[in-house]
PDB file of C-alpha atoms in Angstrom:
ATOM      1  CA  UNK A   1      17.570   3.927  -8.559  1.00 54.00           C
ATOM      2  CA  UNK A   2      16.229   0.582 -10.005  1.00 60.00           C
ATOM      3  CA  UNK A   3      15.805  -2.087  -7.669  1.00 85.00           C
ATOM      4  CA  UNK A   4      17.279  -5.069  -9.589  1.00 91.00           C
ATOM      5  CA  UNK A   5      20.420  -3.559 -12.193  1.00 93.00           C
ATOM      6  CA  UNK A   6      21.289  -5.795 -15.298  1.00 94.00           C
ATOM      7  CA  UNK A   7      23.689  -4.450 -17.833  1.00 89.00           C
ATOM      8  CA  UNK A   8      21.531  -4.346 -20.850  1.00 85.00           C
ATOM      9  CA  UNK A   9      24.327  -5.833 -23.423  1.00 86.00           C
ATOM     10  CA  UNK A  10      24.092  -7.246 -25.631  1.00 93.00           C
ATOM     11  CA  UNK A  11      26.779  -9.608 -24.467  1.00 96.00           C
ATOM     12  CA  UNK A  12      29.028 -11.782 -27.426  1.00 97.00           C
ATOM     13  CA  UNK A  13      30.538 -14.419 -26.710  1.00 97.00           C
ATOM     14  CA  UNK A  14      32.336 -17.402 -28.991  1.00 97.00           C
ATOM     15  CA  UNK A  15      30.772 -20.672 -29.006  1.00 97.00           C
ATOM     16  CA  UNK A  16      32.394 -22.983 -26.246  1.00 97.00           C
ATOM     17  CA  UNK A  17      33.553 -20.152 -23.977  1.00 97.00           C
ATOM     18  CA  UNK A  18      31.844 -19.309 -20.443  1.00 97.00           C
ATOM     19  CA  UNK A  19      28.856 -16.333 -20.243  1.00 97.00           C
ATOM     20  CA  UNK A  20      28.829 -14.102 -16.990  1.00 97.00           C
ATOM     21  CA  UNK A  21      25.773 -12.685 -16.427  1.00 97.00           C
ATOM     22  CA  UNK A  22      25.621 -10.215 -13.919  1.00 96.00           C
ATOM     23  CA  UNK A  23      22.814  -8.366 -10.867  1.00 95.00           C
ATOM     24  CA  UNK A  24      22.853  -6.052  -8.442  1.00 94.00           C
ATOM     25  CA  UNK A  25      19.997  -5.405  -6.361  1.00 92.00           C
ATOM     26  CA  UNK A  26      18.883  -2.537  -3.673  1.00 87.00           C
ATOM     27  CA  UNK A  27      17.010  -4.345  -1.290  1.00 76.00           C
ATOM     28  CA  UNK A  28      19.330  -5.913   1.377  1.00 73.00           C
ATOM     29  CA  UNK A  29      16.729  -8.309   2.576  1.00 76.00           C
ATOM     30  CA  UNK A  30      15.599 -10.353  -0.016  1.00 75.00           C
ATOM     31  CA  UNK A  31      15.783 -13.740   0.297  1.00 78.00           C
ATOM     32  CA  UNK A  32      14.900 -15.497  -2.954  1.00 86.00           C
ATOM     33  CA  UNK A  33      16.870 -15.013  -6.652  1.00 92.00           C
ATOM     34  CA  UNK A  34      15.598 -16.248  -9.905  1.00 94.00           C
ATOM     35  CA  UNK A  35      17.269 -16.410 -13.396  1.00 97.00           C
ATOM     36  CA  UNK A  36      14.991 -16.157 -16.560  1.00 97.00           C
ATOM     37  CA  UNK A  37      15.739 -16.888 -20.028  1.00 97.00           C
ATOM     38  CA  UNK A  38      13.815 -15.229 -22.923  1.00 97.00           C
ATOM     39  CA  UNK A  39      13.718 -15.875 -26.392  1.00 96.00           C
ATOM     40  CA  UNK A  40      12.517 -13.380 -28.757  1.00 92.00           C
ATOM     41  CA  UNK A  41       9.011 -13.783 -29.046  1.00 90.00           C
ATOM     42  CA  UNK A  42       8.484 -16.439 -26.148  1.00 93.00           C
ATOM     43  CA  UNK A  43       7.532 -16.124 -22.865  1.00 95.00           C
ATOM     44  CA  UNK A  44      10.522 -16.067 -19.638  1.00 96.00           C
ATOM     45  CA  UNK A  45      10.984 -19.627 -18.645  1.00 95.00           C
ATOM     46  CA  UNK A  46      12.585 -20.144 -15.185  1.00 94.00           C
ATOM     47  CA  UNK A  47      16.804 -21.364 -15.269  1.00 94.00           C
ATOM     48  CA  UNK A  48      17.740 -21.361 -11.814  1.00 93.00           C
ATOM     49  CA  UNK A  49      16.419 -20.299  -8.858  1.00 92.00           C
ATOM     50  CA  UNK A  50      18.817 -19.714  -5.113  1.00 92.00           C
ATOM     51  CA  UNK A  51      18.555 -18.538  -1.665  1.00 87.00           C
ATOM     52  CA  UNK A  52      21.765 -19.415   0.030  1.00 87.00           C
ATOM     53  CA  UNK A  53      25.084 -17.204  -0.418  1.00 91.00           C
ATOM     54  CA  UNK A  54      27.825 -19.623  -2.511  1.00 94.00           C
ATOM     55  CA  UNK A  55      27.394 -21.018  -5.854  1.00 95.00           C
ATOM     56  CA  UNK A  56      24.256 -23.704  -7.253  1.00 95.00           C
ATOM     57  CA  UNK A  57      25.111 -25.366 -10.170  1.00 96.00           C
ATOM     58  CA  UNK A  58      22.394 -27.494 -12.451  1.00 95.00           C
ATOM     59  CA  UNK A  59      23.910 -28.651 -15.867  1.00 96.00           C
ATOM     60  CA  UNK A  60      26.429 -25.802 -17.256  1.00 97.00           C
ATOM     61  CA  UNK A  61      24.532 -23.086 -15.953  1.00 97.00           C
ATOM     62  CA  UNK A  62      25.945 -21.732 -12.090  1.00 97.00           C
ATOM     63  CA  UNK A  63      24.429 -19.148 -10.306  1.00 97.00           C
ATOM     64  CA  UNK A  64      26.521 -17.167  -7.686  1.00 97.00           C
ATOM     65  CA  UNK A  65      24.920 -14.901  -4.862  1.00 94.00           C
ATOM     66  CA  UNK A  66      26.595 -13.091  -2.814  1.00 93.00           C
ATOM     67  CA  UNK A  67      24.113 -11.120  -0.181  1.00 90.00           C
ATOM     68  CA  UNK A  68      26.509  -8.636   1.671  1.00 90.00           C
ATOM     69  CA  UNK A  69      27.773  -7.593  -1.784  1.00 91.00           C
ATOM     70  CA  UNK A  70      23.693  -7.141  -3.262  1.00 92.00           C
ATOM     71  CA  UNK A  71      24.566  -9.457  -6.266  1.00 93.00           C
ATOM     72  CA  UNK A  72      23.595 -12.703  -7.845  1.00 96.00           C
ATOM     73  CA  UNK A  73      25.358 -13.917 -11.669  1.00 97.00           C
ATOM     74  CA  UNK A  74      24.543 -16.747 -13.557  1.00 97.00           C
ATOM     75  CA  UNK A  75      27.465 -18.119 -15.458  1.00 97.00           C
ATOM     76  CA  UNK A  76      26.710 -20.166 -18.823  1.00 98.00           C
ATOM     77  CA  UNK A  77      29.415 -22.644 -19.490  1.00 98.00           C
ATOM     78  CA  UNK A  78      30.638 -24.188 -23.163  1.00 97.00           C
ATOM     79  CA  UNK A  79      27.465 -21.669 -24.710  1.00 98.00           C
ATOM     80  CA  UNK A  80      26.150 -22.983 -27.714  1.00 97.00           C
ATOM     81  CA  UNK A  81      24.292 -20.721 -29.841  1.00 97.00           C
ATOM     82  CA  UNK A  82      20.945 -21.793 -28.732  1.00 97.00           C
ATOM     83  CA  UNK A  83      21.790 -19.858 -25.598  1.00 97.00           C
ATOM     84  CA  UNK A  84      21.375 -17.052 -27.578  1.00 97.00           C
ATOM     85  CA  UNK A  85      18.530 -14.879 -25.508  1.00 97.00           C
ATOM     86  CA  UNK A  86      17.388 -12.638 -23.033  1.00 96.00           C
ATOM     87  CA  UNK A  87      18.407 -13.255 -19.795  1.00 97.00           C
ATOM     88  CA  UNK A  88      16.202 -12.022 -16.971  1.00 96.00           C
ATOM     89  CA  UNK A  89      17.331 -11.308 -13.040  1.00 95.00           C
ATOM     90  CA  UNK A  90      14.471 -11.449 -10.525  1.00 93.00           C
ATOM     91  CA  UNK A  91      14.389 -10.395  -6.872  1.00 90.00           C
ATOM     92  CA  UNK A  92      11.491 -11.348  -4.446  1.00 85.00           C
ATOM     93  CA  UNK A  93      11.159  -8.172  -2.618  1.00 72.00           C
ATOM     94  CA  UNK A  94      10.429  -7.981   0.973  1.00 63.00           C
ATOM     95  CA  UNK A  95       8.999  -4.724   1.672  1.00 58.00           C
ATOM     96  CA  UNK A  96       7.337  -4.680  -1.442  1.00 54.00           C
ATOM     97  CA  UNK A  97       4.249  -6.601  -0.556  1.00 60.00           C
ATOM     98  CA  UNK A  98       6.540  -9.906  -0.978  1.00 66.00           C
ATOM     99  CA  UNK A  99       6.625  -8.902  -5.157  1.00 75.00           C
ATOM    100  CA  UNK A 100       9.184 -10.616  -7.073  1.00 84.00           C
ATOM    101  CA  UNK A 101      11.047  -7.753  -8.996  1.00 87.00           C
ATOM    102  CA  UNK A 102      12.628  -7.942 -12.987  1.00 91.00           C
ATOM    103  CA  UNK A 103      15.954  -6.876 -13.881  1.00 93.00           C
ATOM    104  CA  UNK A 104      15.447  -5.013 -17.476  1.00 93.00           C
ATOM    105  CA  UNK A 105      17.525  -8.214 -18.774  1.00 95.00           C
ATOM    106  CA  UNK A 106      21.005  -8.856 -20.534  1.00 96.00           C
ATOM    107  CA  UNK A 107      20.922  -9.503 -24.165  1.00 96.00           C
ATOM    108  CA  UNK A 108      22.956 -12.726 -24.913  1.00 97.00           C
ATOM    109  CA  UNK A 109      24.754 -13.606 -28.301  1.00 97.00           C
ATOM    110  CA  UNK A 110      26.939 -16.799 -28.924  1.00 97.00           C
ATOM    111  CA  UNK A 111      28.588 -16.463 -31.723  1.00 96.00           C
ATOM    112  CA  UNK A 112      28.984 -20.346 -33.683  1.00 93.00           C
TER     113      UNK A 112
ATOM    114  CA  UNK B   1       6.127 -28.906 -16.090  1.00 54.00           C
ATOM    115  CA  UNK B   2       4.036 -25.470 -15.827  1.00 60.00           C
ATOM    116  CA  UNK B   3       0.294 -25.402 -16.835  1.00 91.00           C
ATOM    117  CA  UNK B   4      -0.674 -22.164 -17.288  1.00 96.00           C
ATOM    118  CA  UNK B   5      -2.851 -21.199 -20.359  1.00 96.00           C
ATOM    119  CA  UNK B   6      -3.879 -17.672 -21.834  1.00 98.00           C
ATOM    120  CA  UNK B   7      -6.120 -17.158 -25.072  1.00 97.00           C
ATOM    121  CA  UNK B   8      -6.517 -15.222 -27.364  1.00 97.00           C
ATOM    122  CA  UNK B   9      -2.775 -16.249 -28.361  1.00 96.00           C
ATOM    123  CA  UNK B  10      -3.205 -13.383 -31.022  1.00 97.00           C
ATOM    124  CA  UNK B  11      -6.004 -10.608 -31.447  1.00 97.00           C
ATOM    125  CA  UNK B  12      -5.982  -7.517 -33.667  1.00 97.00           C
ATOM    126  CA  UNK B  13      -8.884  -5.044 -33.138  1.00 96.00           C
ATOM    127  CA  UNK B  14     -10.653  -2.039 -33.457  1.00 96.00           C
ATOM    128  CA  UNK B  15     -10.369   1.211 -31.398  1.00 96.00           C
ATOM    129  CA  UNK B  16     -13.079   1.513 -28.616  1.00 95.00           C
ATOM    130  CA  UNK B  17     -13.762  -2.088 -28.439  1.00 95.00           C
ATOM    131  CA  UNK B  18     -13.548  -3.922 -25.167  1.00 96.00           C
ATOM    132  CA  UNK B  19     -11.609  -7.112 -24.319  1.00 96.00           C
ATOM    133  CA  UNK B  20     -11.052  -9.592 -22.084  1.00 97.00           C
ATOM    134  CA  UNK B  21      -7.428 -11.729 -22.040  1.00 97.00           C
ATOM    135  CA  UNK B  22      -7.843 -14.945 -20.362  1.00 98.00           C
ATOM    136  CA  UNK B  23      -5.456 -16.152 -17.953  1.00 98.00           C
ATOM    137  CA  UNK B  24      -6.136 -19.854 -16.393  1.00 98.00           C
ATOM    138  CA  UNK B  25      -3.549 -21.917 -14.374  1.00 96.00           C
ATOM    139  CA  UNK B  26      -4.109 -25.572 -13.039  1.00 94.00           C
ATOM    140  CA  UNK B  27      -1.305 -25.781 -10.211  1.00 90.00           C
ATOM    141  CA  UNK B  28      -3.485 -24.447  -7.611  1.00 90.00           C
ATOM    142  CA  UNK B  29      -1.278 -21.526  -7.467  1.00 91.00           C
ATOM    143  CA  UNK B  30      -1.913 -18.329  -5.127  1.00 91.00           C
ATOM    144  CA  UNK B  31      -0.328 -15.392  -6.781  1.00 92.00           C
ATOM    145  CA  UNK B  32      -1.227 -14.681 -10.212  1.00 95.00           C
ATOM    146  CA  UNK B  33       0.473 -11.223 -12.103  1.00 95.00           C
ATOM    147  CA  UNK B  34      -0.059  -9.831 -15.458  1.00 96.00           C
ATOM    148  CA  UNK B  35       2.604  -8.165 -17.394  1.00 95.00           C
ATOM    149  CA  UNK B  36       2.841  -6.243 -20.356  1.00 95.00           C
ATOM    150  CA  UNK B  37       6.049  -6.160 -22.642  1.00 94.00           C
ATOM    151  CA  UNK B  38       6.939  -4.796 -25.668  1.00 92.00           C
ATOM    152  CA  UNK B  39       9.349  -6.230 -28.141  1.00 87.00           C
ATOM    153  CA  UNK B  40      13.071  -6.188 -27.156  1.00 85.00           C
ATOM    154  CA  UNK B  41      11.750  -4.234 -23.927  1.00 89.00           C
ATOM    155  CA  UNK B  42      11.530  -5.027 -20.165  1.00 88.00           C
ATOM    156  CA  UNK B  43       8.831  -6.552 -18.402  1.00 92.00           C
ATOM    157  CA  UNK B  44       5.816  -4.588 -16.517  1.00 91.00           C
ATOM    158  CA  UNK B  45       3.762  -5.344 -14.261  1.00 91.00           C
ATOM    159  CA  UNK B  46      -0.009  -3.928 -14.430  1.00 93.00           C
ATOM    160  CA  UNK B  47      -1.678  -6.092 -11.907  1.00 94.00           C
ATOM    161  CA  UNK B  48      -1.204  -9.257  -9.460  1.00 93.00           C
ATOM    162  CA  UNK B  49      -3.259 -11.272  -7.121  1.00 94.00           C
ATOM    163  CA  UNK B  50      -2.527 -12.649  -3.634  1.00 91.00           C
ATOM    164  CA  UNK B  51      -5.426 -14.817  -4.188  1.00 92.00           C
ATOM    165  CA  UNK B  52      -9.499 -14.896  -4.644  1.00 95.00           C
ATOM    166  CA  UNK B  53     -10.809 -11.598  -4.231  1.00 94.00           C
ATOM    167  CA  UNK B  54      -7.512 -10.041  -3.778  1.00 93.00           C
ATOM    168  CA  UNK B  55      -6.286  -7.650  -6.921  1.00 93.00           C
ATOM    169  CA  UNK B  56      -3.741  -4.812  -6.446  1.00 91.00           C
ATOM    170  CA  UNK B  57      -2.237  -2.324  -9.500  1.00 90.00           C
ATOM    171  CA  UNK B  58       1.297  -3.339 -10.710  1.00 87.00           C
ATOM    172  CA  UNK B  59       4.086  -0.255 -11.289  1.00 79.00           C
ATOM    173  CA  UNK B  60       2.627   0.529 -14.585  1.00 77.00           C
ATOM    174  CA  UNK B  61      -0.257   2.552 -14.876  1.00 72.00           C
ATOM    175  CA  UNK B  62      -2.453   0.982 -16.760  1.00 77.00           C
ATOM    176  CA  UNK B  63      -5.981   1.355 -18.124  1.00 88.00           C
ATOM    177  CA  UNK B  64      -7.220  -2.319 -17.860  1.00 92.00           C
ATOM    178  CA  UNK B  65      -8.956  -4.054 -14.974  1.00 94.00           C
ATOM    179  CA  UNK B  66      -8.193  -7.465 -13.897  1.00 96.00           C
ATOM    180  CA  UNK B  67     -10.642  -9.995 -11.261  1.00 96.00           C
ATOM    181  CA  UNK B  68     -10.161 -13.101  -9.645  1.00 97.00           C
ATOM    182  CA  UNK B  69     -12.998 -14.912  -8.804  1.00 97.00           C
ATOM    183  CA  UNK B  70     -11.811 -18.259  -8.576  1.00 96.00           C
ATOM    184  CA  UNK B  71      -7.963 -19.391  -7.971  1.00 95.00           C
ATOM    185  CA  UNK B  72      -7.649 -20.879 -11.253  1.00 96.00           C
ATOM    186  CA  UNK B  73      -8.775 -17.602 -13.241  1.00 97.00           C
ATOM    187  CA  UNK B  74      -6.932 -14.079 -13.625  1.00 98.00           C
ATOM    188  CA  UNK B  75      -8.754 -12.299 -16.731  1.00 98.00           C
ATOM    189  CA  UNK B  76      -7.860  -9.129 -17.981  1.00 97.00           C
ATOM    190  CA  UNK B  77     -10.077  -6.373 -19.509  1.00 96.00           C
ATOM    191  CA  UNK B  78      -9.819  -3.519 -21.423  1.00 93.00           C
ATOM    192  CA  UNK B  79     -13.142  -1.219 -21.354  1.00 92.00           C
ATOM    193  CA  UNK B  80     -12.246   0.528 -24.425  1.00 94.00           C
ATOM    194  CA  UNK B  81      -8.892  -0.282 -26.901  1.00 94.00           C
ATOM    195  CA  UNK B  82      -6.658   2.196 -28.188  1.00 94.00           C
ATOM    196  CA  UNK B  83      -3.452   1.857 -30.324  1.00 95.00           C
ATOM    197  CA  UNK B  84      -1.414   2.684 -27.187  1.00 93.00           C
ATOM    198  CA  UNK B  85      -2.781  -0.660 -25.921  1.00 94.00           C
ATOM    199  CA  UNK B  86      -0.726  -2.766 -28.634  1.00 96.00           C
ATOM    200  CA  UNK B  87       1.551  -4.974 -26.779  1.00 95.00           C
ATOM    201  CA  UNK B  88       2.052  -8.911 -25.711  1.00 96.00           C
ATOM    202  CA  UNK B  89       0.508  -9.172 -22.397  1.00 97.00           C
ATOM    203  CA  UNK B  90       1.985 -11.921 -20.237  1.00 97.00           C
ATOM    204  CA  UNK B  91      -0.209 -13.922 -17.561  1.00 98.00           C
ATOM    205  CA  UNK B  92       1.949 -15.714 -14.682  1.00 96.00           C
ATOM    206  CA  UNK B  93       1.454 -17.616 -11.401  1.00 94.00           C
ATOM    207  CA  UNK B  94       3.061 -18.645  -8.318  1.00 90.00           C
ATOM    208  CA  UNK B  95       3.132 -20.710  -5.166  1.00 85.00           C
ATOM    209  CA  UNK B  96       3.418 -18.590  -2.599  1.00 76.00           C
ATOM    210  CA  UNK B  97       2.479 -21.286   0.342  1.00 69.00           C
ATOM    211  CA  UNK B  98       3.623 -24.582  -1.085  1.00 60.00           C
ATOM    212  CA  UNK B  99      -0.136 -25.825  -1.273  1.00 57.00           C
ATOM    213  CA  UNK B 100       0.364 -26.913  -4.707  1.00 54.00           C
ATOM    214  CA  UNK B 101       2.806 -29.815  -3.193  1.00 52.00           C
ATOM    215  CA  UNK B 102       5.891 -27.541  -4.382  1.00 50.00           C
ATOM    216  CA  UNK B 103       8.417 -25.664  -1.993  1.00 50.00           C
ATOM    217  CA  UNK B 104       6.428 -22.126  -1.761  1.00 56.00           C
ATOM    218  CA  UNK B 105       9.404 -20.204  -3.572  1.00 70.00           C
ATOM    219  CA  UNK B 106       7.325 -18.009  -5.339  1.00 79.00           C
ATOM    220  CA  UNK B 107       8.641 -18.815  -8.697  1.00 86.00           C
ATOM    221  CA  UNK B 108       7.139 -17.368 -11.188  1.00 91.00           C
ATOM    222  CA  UNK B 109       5.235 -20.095 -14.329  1.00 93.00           C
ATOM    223  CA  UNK B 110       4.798 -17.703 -17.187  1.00 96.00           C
ATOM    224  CA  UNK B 111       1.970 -18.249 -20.332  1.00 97.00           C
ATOM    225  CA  UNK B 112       2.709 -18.275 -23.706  1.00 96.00           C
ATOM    226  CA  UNK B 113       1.426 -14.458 -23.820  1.00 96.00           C
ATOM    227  CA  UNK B 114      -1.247 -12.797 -26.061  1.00 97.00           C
ATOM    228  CA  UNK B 115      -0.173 -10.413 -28.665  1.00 97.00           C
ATOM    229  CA  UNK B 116      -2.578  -7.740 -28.748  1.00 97.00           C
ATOM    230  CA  UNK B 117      -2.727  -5.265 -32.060  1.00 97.00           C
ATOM    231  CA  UNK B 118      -4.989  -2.551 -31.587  1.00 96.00           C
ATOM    232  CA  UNK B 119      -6.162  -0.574 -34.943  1.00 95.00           C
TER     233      UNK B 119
END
């Protein structure tokens, strides 16, 4: 079993309407949660980052976690187009030597 | 802001040659990681580095060797390039300890990448 699960997608949505990303993760101790977003070609580039259980908000982009369930989403309000990419889910693994461990990523279309 | 840096951004070359991918970061960061991805595909990681003289092997197997000599340098090398060795190879870095005058989250500052053909 995979430590961090993304559905791979891709995920289509219409312009304007909300993107829920989802992640489920194995290890019931980790402690930090990062969202990535990808574009094809480019390099990951950090969206949001959380620790606490609840929601963080920054701009249209929320990220829920919820620890005793194992999952963290990242919701993507009024998408435009450019939001278009790969989104990554990372999970800093305890056990693991403190490694931060990559979801295999949800693929992301807005339609305009 | 992130300042990390990798060159070559691009190399194409010749089977049985050896290379070195150069990783550099100026935020003082602790942890440094190499990744390789292919297009479309997930990321994985070949090596990391808890700091000077500290190198460990990543999930993937891999046939490259990395050092870290100095906090601000992770190179990569490949003793002897093959066509399986085609990929983009992604350098990143962390704060681990919050030395750099960040919270020590660990988040990760990726390169731009170097997209490595292999004839």
């Amino acid at each position: 079993q995979k430590e961090v699960e993304q559905n791979s997608g891709p995920l289509s949505v219409p312009e304007g309407a909300i993107a829920s990303l989802n992640c489920t993760y194995s290890d019931r101790v980790s402690q930090s949660f990062f969202w990535y977003r990808q574009y094809s070609g480019k390099s990951p580039e950090l969206i949001m980052s959380i620790y606490s259980n609840g929601d963080k908000e920054d701009g249209r982009f929320t990220a829920q976690l919820n620890k005793a369930s194992q999952y963290v989403s990242l919701l993507i309000r009024d998408s435009q187009p450019s939001d278009s990419a790969t989104y990554l889910c990372a999970v800093k693994d305890v056990y693991g030597g403190f490694k931060t461990i990559f979801g295999a990523g949800t693929r992301l279309f807005v339609k305009a | 802001e992130a300042d990390i840096y990798q060159t070559p951004r691009y190399l194409v070359i010749g089977t049985g040659k050896k290379i070195t991918l150069e990783c550099s970061q100026t935020m003082g960061h602790d942890k440094m990681y190499w990744y390789q991805q292919d297009p479309g595909m997930e990321l994985h990681l070949i090596h990391y580095s808890y700091g000077v003289n500290s190198t460990e092997k990543g999930d993937l197997s891999s046939e490259s060797t990395v050092s870290r000599i100095r906090t601000e340098h992770f190179p990569l090398t490949l003793e002897s390039a093959r066509p399986s060795h085609t990929s983009q190879y992604l350098c990143a870095s962390s704060d681990s300890t919050g030395a750099s005058g960040r919270a020590g989250t660990d988040t990760q500052y990726f390169g731009p990448g170097t997209r490595l053909t292999v004839l």
